[in-house]
XYZ file of C-alpha atoms in Angstrom:
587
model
C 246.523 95.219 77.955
C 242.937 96.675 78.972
C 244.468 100.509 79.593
C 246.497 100.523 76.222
C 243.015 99.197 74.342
C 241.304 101.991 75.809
C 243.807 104.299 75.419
C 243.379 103.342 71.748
C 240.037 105.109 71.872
C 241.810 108.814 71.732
C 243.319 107.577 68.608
C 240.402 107.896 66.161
C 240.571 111.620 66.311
C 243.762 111.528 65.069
C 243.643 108.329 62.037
C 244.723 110.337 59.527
C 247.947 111.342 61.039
C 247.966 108.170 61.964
C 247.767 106.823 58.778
C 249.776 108.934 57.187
C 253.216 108.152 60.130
C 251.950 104.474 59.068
C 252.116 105.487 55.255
C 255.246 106.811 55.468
C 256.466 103.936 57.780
C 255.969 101.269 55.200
C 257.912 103.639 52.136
C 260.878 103.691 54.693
C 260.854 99.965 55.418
C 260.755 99.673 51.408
C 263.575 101.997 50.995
C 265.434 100.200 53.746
C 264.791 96.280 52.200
C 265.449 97.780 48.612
C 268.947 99.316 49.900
C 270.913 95.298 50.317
C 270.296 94.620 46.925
C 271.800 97.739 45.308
C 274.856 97.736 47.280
C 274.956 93.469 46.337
C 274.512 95.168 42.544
C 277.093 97.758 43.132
C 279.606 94.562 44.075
C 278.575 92.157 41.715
C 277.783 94.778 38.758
C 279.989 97.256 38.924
C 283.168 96.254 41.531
C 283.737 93.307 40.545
C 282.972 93.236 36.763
C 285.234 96.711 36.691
C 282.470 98.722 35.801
C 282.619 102.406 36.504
C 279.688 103.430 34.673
C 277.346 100.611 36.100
C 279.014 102.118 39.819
C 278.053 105.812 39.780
C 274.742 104.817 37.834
C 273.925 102.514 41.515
C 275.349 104.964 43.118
C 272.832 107.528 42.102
C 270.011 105.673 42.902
C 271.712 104.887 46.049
C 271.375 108.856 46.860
C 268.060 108.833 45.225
C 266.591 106.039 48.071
C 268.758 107.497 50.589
C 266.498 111.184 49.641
C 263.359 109.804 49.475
C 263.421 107.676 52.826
C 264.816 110.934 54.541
C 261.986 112.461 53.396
C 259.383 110.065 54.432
C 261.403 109.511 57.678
C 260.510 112.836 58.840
C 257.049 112.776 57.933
C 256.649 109.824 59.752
C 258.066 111.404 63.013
C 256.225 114.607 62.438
C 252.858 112.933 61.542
C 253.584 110.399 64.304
C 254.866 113.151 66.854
C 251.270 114.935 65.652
C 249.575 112.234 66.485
C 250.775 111.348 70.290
C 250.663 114.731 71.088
C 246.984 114.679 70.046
C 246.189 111.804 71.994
C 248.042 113.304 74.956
C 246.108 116.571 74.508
C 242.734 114.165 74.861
C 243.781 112.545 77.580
C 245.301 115.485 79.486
C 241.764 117.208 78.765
C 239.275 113.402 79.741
C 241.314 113.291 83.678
C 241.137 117.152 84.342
C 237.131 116.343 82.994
C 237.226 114.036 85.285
C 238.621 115.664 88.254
C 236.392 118.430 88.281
C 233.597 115.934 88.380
C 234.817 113.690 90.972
C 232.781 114.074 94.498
C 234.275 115.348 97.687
C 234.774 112.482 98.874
C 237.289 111.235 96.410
C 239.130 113.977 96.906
C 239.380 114.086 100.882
C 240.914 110.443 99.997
C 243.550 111.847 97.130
C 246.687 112.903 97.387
C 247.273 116.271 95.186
C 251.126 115.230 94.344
C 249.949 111.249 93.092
C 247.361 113.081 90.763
C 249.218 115.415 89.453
C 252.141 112.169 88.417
C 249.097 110.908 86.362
C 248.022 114.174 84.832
C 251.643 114.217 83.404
C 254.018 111.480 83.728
C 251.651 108.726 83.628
C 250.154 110.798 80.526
C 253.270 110.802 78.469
C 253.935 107.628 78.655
C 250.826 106.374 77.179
C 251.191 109.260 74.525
C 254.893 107.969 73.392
C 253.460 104.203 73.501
C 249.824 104.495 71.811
C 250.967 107.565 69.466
C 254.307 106.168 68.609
C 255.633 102.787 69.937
C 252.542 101.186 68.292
C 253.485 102.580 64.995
C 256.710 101.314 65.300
C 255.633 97.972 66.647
C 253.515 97.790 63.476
C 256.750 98.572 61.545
C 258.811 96.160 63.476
C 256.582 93.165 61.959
C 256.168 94.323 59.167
C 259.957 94.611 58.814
C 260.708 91.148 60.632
C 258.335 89.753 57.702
C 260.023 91.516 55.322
C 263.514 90.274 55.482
C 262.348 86.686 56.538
C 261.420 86.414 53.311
C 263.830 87.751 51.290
C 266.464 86.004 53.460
C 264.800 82.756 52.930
C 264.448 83.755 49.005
C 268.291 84.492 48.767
C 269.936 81.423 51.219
C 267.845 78.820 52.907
C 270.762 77.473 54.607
C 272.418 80.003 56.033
C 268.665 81.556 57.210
C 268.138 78.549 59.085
C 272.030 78.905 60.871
C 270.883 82.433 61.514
C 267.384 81.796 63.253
C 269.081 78.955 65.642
C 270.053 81.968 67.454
C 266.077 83.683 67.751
C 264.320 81.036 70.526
C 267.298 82.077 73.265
C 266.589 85.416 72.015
C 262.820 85.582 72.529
C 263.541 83.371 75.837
C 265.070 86.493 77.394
C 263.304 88.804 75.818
C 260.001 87.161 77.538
C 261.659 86.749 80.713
C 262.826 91.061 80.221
C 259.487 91.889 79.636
C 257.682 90.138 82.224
C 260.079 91.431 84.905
C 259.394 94.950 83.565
C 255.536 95.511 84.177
C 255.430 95.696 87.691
C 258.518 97.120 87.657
C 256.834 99.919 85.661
C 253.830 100.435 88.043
C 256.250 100.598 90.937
C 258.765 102.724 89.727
C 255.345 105.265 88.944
C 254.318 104.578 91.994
C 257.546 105.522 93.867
C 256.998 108.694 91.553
C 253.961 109.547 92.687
C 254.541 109.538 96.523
C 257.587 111.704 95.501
C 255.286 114.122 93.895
C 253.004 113.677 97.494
C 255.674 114.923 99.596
C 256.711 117.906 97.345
C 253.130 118.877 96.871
C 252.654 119.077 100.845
C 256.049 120.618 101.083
C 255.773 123.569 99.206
C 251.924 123.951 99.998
C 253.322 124.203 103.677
C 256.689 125.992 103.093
C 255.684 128.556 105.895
C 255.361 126.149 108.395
C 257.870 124.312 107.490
C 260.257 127.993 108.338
C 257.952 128.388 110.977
C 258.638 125.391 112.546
C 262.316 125.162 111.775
C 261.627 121.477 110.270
C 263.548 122.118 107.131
C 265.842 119.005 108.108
C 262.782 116.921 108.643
C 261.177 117.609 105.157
C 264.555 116.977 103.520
C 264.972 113.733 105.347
C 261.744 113.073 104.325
C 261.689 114.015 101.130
C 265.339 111.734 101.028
C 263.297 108.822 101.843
C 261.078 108.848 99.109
C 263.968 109.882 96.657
C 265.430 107.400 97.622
C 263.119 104.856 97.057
C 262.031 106.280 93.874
C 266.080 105.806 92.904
C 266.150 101.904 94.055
C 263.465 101.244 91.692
C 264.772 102.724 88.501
C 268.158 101.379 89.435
C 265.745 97.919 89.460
C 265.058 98.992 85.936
C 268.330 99.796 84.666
C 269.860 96.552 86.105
C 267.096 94.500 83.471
C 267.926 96.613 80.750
C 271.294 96.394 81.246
C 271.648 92.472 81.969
C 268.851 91.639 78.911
C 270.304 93.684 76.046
C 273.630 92.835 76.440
C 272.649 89.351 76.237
C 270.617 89.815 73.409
C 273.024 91.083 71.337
C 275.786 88.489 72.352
C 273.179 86.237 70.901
C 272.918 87.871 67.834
C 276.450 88.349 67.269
C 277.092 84.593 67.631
C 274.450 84.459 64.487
C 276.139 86.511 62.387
C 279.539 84.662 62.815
C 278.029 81.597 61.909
C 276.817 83.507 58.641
C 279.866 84.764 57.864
C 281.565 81.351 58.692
C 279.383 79.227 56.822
C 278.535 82.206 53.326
C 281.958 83.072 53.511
C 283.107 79.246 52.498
C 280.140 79.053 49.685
C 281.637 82.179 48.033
C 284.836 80.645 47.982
C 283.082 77.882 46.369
C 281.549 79.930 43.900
C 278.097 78.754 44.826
C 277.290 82.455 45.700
C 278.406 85.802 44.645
C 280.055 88.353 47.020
C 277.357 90.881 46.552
C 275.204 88.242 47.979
C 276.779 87.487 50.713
C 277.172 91.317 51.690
C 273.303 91.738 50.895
C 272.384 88.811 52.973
C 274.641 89.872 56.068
C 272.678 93.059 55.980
C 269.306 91.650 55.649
C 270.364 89.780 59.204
C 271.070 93.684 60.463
C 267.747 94.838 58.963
C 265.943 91.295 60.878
C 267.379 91.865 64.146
C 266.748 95.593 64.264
C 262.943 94.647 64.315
C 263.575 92.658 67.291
C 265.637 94.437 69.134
C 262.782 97.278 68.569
C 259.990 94.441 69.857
C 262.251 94.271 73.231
C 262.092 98.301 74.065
C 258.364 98.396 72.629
C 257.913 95.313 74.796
C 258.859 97.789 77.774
C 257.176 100.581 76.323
C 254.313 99.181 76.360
C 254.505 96.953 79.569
C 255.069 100.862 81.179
C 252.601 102.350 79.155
C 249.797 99.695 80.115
C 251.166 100.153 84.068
C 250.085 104.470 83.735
C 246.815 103.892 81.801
C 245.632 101.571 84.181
C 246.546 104.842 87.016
C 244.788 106.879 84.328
C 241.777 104.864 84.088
C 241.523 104.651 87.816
C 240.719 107.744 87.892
C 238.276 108.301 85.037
C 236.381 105.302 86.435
C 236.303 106.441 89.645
C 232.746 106.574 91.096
C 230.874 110.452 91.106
C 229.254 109.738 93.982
C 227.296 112.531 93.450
C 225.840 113.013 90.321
C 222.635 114.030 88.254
C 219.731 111.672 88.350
C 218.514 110.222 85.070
C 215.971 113.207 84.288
C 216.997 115.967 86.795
C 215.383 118.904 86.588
C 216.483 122.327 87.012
C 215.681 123.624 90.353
C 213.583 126.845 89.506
C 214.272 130.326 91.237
C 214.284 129.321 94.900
C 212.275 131.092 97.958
C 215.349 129.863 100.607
C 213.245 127.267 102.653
C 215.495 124.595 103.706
C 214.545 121.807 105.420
C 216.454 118.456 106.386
C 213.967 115.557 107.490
C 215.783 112.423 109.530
C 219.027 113.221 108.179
C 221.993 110.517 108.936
C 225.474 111.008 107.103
C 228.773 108.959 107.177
C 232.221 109.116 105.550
C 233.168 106.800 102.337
C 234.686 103.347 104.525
C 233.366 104.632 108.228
C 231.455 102.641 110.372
C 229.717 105.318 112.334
C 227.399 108.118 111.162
C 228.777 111.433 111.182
C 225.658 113.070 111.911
C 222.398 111.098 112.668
C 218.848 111.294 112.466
C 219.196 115.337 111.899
C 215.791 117.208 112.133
C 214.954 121.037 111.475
C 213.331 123.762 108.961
C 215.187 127.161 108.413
C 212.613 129.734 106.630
C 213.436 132.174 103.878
C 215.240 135.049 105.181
C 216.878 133.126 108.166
C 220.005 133.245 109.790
C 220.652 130.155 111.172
C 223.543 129.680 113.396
C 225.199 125.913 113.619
C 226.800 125.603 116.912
C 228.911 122.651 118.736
C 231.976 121.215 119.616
C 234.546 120.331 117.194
C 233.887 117.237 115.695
C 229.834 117.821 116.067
C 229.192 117.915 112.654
C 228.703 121.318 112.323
C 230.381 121.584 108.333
C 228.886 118.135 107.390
C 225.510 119.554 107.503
C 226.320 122.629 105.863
C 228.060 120.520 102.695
C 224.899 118.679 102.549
C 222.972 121.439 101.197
C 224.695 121.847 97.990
C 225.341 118.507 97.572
C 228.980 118.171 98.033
C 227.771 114.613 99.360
C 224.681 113.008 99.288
C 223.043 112.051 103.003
C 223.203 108.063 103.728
C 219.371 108.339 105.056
C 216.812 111.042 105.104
C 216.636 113.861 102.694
C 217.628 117.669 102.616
C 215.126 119.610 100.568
C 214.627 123.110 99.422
C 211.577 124.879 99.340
C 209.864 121.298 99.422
C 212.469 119.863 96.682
C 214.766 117.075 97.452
C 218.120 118.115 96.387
C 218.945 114.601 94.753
C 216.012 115.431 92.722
C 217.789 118.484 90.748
C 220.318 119.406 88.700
C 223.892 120.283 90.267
C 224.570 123.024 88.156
C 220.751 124.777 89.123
C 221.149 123.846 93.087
C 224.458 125.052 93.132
C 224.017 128.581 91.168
C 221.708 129.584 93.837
C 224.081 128.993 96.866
C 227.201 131.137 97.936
C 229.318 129.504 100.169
C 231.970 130.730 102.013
C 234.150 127.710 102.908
C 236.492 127.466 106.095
C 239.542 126.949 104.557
C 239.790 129.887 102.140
C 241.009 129.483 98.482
C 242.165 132.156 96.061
C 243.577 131.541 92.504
C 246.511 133.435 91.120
C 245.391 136.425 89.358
C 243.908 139.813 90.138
C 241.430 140.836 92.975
C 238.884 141.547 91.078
C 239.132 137.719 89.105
C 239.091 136.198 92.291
C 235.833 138.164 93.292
C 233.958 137.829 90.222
C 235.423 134.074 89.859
C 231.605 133.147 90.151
C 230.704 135.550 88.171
C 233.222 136.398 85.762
C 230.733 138.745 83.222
C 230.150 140.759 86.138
C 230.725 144.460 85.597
C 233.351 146.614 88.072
C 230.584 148.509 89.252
C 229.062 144.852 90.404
C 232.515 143.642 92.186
C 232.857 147.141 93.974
C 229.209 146.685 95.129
C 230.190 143.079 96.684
C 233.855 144.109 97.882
C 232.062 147.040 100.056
C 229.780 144.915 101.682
C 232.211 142.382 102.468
C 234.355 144.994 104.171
C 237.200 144.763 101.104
C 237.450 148.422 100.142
C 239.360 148.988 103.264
C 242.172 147.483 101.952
C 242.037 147.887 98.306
C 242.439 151.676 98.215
C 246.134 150.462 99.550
C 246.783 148.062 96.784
C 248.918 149.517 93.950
C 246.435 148.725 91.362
C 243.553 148.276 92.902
C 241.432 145.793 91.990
C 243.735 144.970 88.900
C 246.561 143.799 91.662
C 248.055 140.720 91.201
C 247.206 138.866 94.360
C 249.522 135.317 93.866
C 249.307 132.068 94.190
C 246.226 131.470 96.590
C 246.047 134.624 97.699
C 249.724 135.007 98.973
C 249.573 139.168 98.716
C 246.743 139.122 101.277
C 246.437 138.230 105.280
C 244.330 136.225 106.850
C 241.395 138.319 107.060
C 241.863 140.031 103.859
C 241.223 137.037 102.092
C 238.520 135.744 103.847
C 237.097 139.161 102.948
C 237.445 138.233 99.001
C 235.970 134.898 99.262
C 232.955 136.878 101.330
C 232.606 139.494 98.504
C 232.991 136.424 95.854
C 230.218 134.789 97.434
C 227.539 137.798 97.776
C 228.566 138.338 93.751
C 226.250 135.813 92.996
C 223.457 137.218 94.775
C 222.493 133.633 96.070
C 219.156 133.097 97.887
C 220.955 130.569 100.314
C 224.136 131.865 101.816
C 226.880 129.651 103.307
C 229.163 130.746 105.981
C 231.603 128.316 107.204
C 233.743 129.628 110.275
C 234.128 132.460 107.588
C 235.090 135.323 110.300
C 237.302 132.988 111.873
C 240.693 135.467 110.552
C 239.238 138.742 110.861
C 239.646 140.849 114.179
C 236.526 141.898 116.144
C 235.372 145.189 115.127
C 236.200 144.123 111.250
C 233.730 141.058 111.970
C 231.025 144.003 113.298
C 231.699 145.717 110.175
C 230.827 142.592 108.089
C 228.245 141.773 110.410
C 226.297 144.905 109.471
C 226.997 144.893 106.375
C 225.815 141.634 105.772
C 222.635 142.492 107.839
C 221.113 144.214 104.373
C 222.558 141.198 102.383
C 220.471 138.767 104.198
C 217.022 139.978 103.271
C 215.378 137.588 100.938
C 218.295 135.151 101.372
C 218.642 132.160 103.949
C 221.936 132.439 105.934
C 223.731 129.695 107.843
C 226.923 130.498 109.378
C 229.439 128.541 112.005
C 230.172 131.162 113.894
C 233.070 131.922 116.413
C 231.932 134.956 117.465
C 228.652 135.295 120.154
C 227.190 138.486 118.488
C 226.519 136.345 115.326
C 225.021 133.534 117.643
C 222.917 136.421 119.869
C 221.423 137.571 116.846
C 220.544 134.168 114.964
C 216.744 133.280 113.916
C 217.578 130.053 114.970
C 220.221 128.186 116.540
C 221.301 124.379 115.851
C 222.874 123.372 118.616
C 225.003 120.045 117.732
C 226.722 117.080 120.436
C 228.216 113.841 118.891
C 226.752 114.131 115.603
C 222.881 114.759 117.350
C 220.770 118.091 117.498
C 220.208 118.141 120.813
C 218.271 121.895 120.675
C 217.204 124.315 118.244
C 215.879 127.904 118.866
C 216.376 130.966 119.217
C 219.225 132.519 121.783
C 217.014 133.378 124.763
C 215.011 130.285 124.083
C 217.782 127.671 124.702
C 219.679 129.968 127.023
C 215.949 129.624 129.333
C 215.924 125.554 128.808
C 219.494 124.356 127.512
C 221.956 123.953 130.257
C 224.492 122.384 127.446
C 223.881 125.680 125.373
C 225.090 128.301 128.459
C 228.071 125.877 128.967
C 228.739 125.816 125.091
C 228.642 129.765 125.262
C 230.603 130.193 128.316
C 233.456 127.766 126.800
C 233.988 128.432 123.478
C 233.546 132.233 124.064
C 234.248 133.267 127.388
C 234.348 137.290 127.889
C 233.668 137.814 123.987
C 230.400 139.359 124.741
C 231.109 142.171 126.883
C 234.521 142.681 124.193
C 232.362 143.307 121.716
C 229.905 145.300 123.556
C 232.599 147.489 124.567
C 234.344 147.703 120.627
C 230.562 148.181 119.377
C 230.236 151.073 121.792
C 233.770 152.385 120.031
C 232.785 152.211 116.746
C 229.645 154.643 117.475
């Protein structure tokens, strides 16, 4: 039980709930082994010696024990209910932690839908085990204890009929609770990949319409339902072929009880009361151990999610701070990679190898290539969204590994392919870098980036609820916002990923000029789809199979590079005289 020990490490926060459920706990067991021998009093005492007064005298204290271990029952479930909801609340708080540290490359691995199961179900099952069930399997001991004793104290005979029915009972219990771990992890499991699928689904629901494959996703969502359903019918079958079984047992025991007291009563060698007491100590034993059996699976499932849990908090960071990272001061924008070679998390070949160049401050370098080049994996390198497998990428002379994430990163705006917004208002989503930036700031960025165009047409502006990522917006409008998000920061190295790729022609030569201002004093590198941004480049990366096979400026490699004039004349065609002509237009 390594997860559930460790799980046991949220608890210390909360001991003195803890302590108190516990607390309360042990008054209610005392309450509950006190209650036998009044009613044996109230037969013995009172019924049978035709005593009234002695009868509503037990009877009040009856009511009185009854009071005091409602009382204490509820402040064990509230302090106990306290308490697991703490520990969930820690948890909940250490994966998300965890998550936001995790590398790229974890995540390019991950399924969204199986994280989220741990982040919740997987969550509250260690919270009802570790905050509760171990309370109770305290109790349960304590209780089982308890009674022994007093049953042994009151009848040794008929104590020893009773336990001939507890091996066959712990036999199955055993056998119920080592069929139910893996049962556990699978049924989570199954739960999980059901998440995947709904995760993708809804992510995609446009394409789904799109693509009329609504029957598809709901057969394949059915499969996984499915299978998630055979599983906890797995489960249900144990519970329901152990407990049964169990109690048969147990019943068996109390006849023989009954059998055996009820004949020494008749003999007079005990008293009613007794035998009434004792046949509801044998309730108050097996009540313990019934509760072992469902804590038994409690915990068996518990164990199964903080072992997912723990998974992912010991998950690698790939890339992390070194042991005394500096800050990386106020950067000049020099960037420089020096015999770079990079390759995936389980690949065998190099993504990009032996990579060689030096873009100055004030640059706009331009990454071109086929898809699959390795065009984005050198751009990620820069801020360290992985670390290279040989070589080193430095700024201004600093090796990136060397710094601090939080420093290297503050200095960079990126503008990534695949744009992201966050539910909330335009002017969150531009200032999400930022977010003490003043209006004045975002309407500064949103103008440069082209976004007043369309805010003016927004009901309220920059206060407009834009939806989950970005919903409101087209295409090009958002990739608009995440250009204005990324000039907020007023980094020194700018990152343009493909970041036109939505936005029609003469929008792109408004950005384009627009950004022309924006680049002075900062380093630009952009993966560009469009040839005015290559004509106009400082420098040009040019990028076959992972290899820079030619760097320079346009006219240089369009003189020497054959591969560069058939690179231009595939991937853009007629583009140049288009925007020629729309340039011509918009003067």
């Amino acid at each position: 039980m390594k997860g559930i020990r460790r799980a046991l490490q949220y608890l210390r926060k909360y001991s003195l709930s803890a302590l108190g459920a516990f607390l309360s706990l042990l008054v209610v067991n005392a309450a509950n082994l006190y209650t036998p021998q009044l009613l044996r009093q109230v037969i013995d005492d009172g019924i049978t010696s035709m005593n009234m007064g002695r009868i509503w005298a037990l009877a009040g204290l009856l009511v009185a024990v009854a009071a005091l271990r409602g009382v204490f029952n509820f402040l064990q479930g509230y302090l106990s209910e306290v308490t697991s909801q703490g520990i969930a609340y820690e948890l909940r708080n250490a994966i998300f932690d965890r998550l936001q540290r995790l590398s790229f490359s974890y995540h390019d691995q991950s399924q969204t839908g199986k994280l989220m199961t741990r982040m919740t179900s997987d969550v509250e099952l260690v919270r009802m085990f570790v905050g509760n069930g171990l309370l109770q399997l305290v109790s349960a001991v304590l209780l089982l204890v308890g009674t022994l004793v007093i049953l042994f104290s009151m009848n040794a005979l008929l104590t020893g009929i009773f336990l001939l029915m507890i091996p066959p009972i712990l036999v199955v219990f055993f056998l119920f609770v080592r069929g139910i771990m893996p049962l556990s992890k699978s049924v989570q499991q199954k739960l999980g990949e059901l998440n995947a699928v709904l995760q993708e689904n809804l992510a995609g629901i446009r394409v789904v319409k799109a693509f009329a494959r609504e029957d598809y996703e709901q057969q394949r969502f059915g499969v996984r339902n499915s299978e998630y359903l055979g599983e906890n019918l797995k489960l249900i079958r144990l519970f329901s072929s152990s407990f049964p079984l169990i109690f048969f047992i147990a019943n068996l025991g109390v006849v023989g009880v009954v059998w055996v007291g009820g004949g020494q009563v008749i003999r007079e060698m005990m008293s009613l009361g007794e035998l009434v007491a004792f046949v509801g100590y044998q309730g108050f034993f097996l009540m313990p151990v019934f509760m072992l059996g469902f804590i038994g699976s409690a915990m068996s499932r518990a164990e199964a999610s903080a072992q997912r849990l723990f998974e992912v908090m010991d998950a690698e960071l790939e890339v992390k701070n070194k042991p005394g990272a500096q800050a990386l001061a106020a950067i000049q924008g020099k960037v420089s990679f020096e015999g770079v070679s990079f390759r995936y998390a389980g690949s065998e070949q190099d993504v990009i190898s032996d990579i060689s160049f030096e873009a100055q401050p004030n640059q706009t370098v331009a990454i071109l290539g086929r898809t699959g080049s390795g065009k984005s994996t050198i751009i990620n390198l820069i801020p360290r969204f992985y670390d290279v497998t040989q070589g080193r990428v430095c700024i201004d002379g600093v090796d990136v590994r060397e710094v601090t994430l939080e420093s290297l990163r503050s200095q960079i705006g990126i503008v990534l392919q695949e744009t992201t917004l966050f539910s909330g208002t335009l002017r969150e989503n531009i200032a999400y870098g930022r977010p003490e930036a003043s209006l004045e700031e975002v309407e500064e960025a949103a103008r440069a980036a082209q976004v007043e165009d369309f805010v003016r047409e927004l009901p309220e502006g920059y206060d407009t609820l834009i939806g989950e990522r970005g919903v409101g917006l087209s295409g090009g409008q958002k990739q608009r916002v995440a250009i204005a998000r990324a000039l907020l920061v007023n980094p020194r190295i700018l990152i343009m990923d493909d970041s036109t790729s939505s936005v029609d022609s003469e929008t792109e030569y408004k950005i384009q000029r627009a950004l022309e201002q924006l680049r002075q004093g900062r380093t630009t590198f952009v993966i560009a789809q469009r040839i005015s941004t290559v004509r106009n480049a400082d420098l040009i990366l040019l990028l076959d199979q992972g290899q820079l096979i030619a760097q320079g400026t346009h006219k240089e490699l369009m003189d020497c590079c054959e591969i560069y004039a058939e690179l231009l004349a595939t991937q853009f065609g007629d583009q140049a005289e288009l925007e020629a002509a729309l340039e011509e237009a918009v003067r």
